[in-house]
mmCIF file of C-alpha atoms in Angstrom:
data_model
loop_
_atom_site.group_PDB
_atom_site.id
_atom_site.type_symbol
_atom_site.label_atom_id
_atom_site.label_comp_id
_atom_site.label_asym_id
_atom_site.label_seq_id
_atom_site.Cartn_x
_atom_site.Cartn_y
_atom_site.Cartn_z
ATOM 1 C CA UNK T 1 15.497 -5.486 -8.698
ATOM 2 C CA UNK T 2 12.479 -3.880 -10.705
ATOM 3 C CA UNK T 3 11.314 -7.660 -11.337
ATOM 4 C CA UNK T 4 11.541 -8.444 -7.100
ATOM 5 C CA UNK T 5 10.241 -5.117 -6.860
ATOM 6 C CA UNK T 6 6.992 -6.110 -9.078
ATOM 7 C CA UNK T 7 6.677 -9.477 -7.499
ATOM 8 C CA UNK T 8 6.569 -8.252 -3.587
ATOM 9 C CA UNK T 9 3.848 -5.741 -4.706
ATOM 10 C CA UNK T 10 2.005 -7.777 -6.564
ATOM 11 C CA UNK T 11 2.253 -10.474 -3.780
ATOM 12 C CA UNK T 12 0.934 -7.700 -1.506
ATOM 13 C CA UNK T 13 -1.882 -6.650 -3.819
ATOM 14 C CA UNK T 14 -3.037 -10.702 -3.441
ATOM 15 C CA UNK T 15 -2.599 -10.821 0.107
ATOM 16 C CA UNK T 16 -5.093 -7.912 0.387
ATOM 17 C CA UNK T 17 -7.535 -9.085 -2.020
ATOM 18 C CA UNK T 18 -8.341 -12.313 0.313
ATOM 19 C CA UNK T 19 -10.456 -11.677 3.040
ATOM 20 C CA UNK T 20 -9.954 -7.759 2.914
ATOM 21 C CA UNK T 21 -11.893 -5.492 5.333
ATOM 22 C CA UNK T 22 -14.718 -3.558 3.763
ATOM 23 C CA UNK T 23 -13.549 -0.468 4.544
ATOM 24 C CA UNK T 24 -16.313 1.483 4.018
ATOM 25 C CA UNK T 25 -16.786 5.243 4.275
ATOM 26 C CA UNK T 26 -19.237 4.771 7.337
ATOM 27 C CA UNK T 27 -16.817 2.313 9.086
ATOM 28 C CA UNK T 28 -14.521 5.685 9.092
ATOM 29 C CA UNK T 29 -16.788 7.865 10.962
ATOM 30 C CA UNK T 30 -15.800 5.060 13.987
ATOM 31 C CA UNK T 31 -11.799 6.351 14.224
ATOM 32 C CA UNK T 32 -12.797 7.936 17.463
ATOM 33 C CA UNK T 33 -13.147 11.698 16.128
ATOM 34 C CA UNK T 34 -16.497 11.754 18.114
ATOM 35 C CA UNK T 35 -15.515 10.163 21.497
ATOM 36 C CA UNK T 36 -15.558 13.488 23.138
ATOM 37 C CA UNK T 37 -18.090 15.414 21.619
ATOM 38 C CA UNK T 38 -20.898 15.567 24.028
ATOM 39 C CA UNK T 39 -23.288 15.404 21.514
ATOM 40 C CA UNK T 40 -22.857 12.180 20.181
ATOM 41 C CA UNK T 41 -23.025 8.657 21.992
ATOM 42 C CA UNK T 42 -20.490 6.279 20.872
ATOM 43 C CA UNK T 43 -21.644 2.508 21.103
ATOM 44 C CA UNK T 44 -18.773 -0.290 19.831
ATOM 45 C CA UNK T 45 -20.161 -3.845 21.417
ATOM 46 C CA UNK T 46 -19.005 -7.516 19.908
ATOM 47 C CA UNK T 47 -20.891 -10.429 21.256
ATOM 48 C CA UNK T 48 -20.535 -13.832 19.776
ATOM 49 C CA UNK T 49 -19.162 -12.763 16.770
ATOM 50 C CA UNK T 50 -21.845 -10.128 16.491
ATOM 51 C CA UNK T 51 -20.029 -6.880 15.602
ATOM 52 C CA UNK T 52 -21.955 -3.452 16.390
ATOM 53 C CA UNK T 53 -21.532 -0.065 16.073
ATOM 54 C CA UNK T 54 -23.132 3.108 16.640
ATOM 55 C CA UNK T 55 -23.849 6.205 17.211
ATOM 56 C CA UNK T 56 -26.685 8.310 18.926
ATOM 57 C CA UNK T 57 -26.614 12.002 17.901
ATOM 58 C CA UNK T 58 -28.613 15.024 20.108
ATOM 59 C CA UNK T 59 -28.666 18.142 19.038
ATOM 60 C CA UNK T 60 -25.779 18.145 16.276
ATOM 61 C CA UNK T 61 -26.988 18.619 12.389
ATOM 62 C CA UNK T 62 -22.853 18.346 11.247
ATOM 63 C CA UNK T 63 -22.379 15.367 12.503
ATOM 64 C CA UNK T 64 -25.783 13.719 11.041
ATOM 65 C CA UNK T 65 -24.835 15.234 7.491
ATOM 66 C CA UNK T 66 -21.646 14.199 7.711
ATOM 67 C CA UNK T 67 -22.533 10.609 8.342
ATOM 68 C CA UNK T 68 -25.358 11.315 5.524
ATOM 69 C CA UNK T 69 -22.188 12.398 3.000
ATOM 70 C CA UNK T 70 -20.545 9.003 4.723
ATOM 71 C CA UNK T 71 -23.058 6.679 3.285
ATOM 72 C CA UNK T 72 -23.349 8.596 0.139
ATOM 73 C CA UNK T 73 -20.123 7.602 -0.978
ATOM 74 C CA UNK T 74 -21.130 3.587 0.072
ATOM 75 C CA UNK T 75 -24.211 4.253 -1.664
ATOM 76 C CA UNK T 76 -22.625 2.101 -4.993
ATOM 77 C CA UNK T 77 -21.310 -0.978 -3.198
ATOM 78 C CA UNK T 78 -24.409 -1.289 -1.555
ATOM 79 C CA UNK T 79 -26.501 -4.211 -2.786
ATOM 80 C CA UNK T 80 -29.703 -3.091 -1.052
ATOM 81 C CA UNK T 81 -30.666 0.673 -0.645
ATOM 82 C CA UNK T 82 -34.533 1.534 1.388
ATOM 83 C CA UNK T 83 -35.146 5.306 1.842
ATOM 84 C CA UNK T 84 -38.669 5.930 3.526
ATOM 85 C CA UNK T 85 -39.641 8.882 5.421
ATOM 86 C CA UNK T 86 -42.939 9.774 7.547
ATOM 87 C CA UNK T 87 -44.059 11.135 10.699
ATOM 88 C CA UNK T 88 -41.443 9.433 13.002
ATOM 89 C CA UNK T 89 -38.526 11.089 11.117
ATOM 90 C CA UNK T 90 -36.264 9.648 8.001
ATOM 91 C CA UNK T 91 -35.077 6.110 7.561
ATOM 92 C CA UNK T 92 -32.284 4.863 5.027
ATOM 93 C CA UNK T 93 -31.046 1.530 5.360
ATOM 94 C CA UNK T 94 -28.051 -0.009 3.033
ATOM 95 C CA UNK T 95 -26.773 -3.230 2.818
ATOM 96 C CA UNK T 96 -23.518 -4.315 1.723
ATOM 97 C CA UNK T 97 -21.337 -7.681 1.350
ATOM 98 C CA UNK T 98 -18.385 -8.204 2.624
ATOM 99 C CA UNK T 99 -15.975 -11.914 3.304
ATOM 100 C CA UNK T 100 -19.521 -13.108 1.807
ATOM 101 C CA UNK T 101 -20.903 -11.883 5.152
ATOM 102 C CA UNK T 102 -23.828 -9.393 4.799
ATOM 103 C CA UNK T 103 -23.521 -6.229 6.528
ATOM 104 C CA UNK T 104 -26.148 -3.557 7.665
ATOM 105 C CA UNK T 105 -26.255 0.048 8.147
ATOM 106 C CA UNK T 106 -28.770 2.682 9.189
ATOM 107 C CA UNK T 107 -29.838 5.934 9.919
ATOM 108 C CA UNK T 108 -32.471 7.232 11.604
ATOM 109 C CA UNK T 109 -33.228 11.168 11.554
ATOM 110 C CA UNK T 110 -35.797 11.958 14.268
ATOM 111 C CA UNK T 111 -36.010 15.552 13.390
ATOM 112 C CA UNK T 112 -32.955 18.044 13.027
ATOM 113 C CA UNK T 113 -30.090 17.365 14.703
ATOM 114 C CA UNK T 114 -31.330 14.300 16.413
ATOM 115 C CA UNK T 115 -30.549 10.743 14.792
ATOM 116 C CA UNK T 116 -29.527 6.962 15.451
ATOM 117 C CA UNK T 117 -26.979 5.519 12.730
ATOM 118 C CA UNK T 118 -25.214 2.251 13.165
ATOM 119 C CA UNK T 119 -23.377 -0.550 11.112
ATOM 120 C CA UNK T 120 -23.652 -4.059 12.346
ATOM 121 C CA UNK T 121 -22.698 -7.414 10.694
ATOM 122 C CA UNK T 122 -20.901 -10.519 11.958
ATOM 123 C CA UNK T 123 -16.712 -9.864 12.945
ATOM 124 C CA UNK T 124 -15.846 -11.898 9.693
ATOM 125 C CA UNK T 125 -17.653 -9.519 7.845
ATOM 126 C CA UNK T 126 -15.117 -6.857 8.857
ATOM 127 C CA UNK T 127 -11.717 -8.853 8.742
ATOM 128 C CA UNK V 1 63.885 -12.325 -25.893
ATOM 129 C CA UNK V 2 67.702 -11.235 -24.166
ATOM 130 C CA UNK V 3 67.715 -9.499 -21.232
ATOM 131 C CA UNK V 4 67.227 -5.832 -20.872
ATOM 132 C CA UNK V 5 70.694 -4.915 -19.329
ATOM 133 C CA UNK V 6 71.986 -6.817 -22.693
ATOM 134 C CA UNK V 7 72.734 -4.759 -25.429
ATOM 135 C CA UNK V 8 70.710 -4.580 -28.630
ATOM 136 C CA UNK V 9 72.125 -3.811 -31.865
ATOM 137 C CA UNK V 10 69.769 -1.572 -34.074
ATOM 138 C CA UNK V 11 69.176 -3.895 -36.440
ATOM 139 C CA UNK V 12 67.573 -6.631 -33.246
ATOM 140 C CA UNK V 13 65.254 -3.743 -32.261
ATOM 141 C CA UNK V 14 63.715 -3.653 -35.314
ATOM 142 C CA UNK V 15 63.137 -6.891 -35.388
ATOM 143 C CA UNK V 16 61.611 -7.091 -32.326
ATOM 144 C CA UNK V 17 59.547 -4.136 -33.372
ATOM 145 C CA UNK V 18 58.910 -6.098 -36.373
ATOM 146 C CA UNK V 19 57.455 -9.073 -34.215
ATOM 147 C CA UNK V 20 55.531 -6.375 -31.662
ATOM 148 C CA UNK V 21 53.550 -5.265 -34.793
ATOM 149 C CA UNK V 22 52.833 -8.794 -36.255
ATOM 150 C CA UNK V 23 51.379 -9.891 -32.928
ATOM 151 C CA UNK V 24 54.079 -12.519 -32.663
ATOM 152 C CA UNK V 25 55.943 -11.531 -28.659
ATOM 153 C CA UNK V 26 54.038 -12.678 -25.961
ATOM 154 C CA UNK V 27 53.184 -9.973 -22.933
ATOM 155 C CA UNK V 28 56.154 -10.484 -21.100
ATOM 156 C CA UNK V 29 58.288 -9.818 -24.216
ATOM 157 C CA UNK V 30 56.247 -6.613 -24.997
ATOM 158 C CA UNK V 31 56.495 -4.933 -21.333
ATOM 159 C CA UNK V 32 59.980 -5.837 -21.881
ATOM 160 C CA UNK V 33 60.216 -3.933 -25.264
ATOM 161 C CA UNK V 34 58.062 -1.568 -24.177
ATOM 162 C CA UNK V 35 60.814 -1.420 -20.799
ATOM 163 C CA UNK V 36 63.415 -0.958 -23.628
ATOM 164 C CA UNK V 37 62.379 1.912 -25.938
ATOM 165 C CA UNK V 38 62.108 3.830 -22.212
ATOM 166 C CA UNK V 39 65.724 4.002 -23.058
ATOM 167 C CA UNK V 40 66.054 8.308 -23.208
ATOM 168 C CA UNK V 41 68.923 7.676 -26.508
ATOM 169 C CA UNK V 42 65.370 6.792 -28.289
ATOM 170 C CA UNK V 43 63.483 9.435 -26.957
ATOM 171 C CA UNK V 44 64.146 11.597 -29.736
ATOM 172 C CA UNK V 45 62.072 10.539 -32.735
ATOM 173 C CA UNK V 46 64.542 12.311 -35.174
ATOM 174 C CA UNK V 47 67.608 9.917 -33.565
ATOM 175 C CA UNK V 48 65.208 6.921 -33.825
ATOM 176 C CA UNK V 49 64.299 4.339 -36.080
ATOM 177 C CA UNK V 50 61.324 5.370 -37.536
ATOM 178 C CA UNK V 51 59.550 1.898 -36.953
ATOM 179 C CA UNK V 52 60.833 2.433 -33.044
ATOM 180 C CA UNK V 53 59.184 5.311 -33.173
ATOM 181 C CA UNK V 54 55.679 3.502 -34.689
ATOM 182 C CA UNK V 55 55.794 0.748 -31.648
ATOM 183 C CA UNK V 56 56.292 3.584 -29.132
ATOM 184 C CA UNK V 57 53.411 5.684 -30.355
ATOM 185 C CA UNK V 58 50.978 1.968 -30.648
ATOM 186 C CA UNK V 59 52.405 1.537 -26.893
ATOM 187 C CA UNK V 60 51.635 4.737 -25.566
ATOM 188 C CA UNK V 61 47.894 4.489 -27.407
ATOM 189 C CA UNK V 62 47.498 1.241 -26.413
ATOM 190 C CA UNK V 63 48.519 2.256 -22.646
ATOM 191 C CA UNK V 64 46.027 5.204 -22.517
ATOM 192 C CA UNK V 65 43.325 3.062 -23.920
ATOM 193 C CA UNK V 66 44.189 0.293 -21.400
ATOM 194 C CA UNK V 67 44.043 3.404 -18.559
ATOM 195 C CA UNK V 68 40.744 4.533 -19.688
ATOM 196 C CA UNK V 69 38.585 1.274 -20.252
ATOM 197 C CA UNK V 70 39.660 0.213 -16.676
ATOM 198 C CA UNK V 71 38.155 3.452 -15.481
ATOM 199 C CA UNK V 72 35.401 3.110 -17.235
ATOM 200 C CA UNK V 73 34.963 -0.256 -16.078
ATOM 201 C CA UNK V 74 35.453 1.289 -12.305
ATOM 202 C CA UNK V 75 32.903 3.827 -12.897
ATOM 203 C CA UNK V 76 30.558 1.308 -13.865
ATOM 204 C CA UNK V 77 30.511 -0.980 -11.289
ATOM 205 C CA UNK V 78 30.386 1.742 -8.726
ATOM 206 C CA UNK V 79 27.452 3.409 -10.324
ATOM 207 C CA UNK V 80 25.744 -0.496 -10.756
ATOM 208 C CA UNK V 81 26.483 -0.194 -7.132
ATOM 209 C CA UNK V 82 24.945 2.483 -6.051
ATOM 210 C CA UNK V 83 21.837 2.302 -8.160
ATOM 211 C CA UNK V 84 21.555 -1.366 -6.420
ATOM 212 C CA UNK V 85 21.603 0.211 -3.460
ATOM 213 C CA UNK V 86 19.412 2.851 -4.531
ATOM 214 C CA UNK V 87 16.766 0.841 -5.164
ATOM 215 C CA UNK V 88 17.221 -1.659 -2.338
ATOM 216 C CA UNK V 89 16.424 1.352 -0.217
ATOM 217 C CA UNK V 90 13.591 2.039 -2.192
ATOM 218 C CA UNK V 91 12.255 -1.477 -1.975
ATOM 219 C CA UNK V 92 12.526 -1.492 1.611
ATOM 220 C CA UNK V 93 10.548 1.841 2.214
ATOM 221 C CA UNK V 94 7.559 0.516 -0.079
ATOM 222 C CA UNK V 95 7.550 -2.658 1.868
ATOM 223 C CA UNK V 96 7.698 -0.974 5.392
ATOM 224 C CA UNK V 97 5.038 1.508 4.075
ATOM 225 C CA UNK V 98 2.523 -0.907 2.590
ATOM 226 C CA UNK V 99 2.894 -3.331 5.276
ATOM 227 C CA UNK V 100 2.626 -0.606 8.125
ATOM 228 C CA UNK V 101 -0.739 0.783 5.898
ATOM 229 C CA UNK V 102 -2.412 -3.379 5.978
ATOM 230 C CA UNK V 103 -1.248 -3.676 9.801
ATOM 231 C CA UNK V 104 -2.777 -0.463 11.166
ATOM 232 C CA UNK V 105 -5.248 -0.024 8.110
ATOM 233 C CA UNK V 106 -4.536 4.086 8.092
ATOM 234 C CA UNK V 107 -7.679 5.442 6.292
ATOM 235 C CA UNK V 108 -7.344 8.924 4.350
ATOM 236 C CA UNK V 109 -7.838 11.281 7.159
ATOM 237 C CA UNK V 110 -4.830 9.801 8.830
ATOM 238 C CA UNK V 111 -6.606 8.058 11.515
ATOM 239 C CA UNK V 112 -5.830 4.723 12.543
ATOM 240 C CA UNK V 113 -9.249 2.616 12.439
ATOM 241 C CA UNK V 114 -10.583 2.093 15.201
ATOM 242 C CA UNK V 115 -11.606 -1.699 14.539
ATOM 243 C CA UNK V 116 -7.732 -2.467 14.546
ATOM 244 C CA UNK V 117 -7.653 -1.106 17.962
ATOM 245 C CA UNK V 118 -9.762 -4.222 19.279
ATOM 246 C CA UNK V 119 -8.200 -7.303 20.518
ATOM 247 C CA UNK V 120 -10.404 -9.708 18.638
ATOM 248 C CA UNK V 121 -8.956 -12.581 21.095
ATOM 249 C CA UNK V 122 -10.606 -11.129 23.872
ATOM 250 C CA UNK V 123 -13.482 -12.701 21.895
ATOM 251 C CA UNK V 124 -12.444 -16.263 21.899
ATOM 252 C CA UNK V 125 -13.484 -17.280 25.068
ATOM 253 C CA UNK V 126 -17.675 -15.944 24.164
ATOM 254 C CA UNK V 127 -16.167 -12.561 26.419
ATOM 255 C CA UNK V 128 -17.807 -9.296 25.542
ATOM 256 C CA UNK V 129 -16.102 -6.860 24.034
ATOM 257 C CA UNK V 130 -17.776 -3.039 25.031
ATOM 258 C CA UNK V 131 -17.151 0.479 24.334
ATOM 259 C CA UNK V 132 -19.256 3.368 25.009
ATOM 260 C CA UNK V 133 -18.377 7.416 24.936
ATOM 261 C CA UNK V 134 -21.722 9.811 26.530
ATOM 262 C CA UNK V 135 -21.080 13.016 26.964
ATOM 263 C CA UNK V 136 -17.780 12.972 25.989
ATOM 264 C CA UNK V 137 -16.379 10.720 28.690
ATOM 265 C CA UNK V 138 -15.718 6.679 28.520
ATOM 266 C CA UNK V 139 -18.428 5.049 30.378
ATOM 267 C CA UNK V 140 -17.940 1.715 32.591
ATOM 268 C CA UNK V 141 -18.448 -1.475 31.864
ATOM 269 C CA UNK V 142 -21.740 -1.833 33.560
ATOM 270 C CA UNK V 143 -23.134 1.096 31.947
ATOM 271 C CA UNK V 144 -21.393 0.740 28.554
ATOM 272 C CA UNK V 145 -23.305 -2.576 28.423
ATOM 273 C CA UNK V 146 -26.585 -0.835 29.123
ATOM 274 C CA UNK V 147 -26.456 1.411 26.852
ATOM 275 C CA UNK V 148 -25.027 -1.226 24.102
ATOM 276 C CA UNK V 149 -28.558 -3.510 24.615
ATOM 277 C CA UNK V 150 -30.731 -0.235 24.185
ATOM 278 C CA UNK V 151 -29.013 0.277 20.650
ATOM 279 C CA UNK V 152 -29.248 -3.227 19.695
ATOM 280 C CA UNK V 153 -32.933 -2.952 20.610
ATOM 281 C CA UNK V 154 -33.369 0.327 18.885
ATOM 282 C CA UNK V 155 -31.165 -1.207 16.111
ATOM 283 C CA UNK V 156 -33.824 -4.426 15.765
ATOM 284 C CA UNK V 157 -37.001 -2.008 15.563
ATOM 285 C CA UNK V 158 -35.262 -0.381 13.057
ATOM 286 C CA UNK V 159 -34.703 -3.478 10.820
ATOM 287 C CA UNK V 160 -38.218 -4.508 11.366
ATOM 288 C CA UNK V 161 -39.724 -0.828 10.660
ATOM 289 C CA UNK V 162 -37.556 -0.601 7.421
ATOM 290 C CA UNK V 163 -38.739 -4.855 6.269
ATOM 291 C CA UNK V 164 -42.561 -3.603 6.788
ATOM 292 C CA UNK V 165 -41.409 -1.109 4.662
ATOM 293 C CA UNK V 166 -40.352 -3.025 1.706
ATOM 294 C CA UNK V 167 -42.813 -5.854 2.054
ATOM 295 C CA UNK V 168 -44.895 -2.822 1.447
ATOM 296 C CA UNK V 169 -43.534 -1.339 -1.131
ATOM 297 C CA UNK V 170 -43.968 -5.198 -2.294
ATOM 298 C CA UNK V 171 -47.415 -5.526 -2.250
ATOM 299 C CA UNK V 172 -48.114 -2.064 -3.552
ATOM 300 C CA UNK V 173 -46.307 -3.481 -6.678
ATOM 301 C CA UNK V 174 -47.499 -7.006 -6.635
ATOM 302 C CA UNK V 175 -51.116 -4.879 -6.450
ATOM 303 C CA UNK V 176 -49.930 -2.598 -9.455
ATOM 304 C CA UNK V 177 -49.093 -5.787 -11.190
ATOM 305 C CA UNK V 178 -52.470 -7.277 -10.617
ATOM 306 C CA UNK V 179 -54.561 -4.520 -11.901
ATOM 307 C CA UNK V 180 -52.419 -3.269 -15.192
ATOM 308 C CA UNK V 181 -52.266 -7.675 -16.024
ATOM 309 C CA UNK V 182 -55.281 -7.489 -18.433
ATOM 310 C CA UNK V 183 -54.312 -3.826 -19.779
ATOM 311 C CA UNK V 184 -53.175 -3.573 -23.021
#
């Protein structure tokens, strides 16, 4: 039984390893914890195979540093990290591979509060 | 072997004794002996032949033995039994559990993900798939698809703002390059 047991898990543990989402912290924030906060604009759109989503944030600092903490924790399986800031507000941008599919993710802090963060790759990327 | 209702001189019940102790009476002969010195004239040892008396004590040990290895053998199986179903159970929650965490991908707040929530075949046929919350409310088609083509827009000036970025961040290091070259 311990052998089966071993065998089904293991089987299991395979079956995940193929073509596994990314599951990244960001992708998280998108579980539909900020479909009713007024604050925050909630944008999921897929177009020939084109997979978007995003939000746009007014007037809400948690929300912006908790997507900040978000890609934090992706910040190590990201192959490609750009952090610039000047007078239009703070850019980082991160990019990650997934299914062999490149994925992309930003954020864009206007000034306090106010931002534009999304995550966008093709649907393969994500299966 | 006679029959039990026959009747045994002393001297035969020894002998038979005799044979019980060198192995030599098959089963039926010994449950037949053994049916024999049930007789309650041999029931007391100090009346008996002391060799009767031997058999009847190897019976008796032999009987209790017999009892207690088939119990043994009773308890086993039912504890091989339940510890097969024990872990049958076991194996069947673990399934159900990891299969129910890869179908519905449950991340570690608890939340289903959204992403599972979309029915990629609504894809198939080039349809658009779009989903927009403002102001805490679920927003129409129409609009959702609106507001979808601003972000993408927004979304491609951002990718262009953050390449002129790096290409500049390229050059300022292809420049640094340049200048340290003939420095020693």
């Amino acid at each position: 039984m311990k052998k089966i047991l071993t065998i089904i898990i293991l089987f299991i543990g395979v079956l995940k390893t193929f073509a596994s989402p990314p599951n990244l912290v960001v992708e998280k924030l998108f579980d539909g914890r900020y479909n009713r906060n007024p604050n925050v604009e909630t944008t999921i759109f897929i177009n020939n195979g084109i997979y978007y989503r995003g939000f746009t944030i007014k007037g809400d600092a948690k929300v912006i540093s908790e997507i900040r903490a978000a890609m934090d924790k992706d910040l190590e399986r990201s192959i490609q990290y750009t952090f610039h800031t000047d007078t239009e507000g703070s850019y980082i941008s991160m990019q990650f591979i997934n299914n062999e599919e490149k994925i992309n993710s930003g954020l864009q802090i206007e000034s306090p509060g106010n931002g534009f963060f999304y995550i966008q790759a093709k649907e393969t990327a994500f299966k | 072997m006679r029959d039990s209702d026959s009747i045994l001189s002393l001297k035969e019940l020894e002998t038979l004794c005799h044979l019980y102790l060198d192995c030599r009476l098959t089963t039926l002969e010994e449950k037949e002996l053994e049916y024999i010195l049930l007789n309650p004239a041999l029931q007391n040892p100090a009346s008996g032949i002391s060799i009767v008396q031997d058999v009847k004590r190897i019976m008796e040990f032999e009987d209790r033995e017999y009892l207690k290895l088939n119990r043994s053998v009773k308890t086993l199986k039912g504890r091989n039994l339940v510890s097969f179903k024990l872990w049958g159970a076991a194996a069947a929650v673990i399934i159900l559990i990891l299969s129910s965490m890869l179908f519905f991908n449950v991340n570690d707040r608890g939340y289903i993900n959204h992403t599972n929530n979309i029915d990629y075949t609504r894809q198939t046929a080039g349809k658009v798939f779009c989903e927009v919350y403002s102001n805490g409310r679920q927003l129409n088609q129409e609009e959702a698809l609106e507001i979808a083509n601003d972000n993408l827009k927004r979304m491609k000036a951002f990718e262009e703002k953050i390449q002129l970025i790096e290409n500049e961040e390229k050059e300022k290091v292809e420049k640094f390059k340049t200048i340290t070259k003939g420095m020693p």
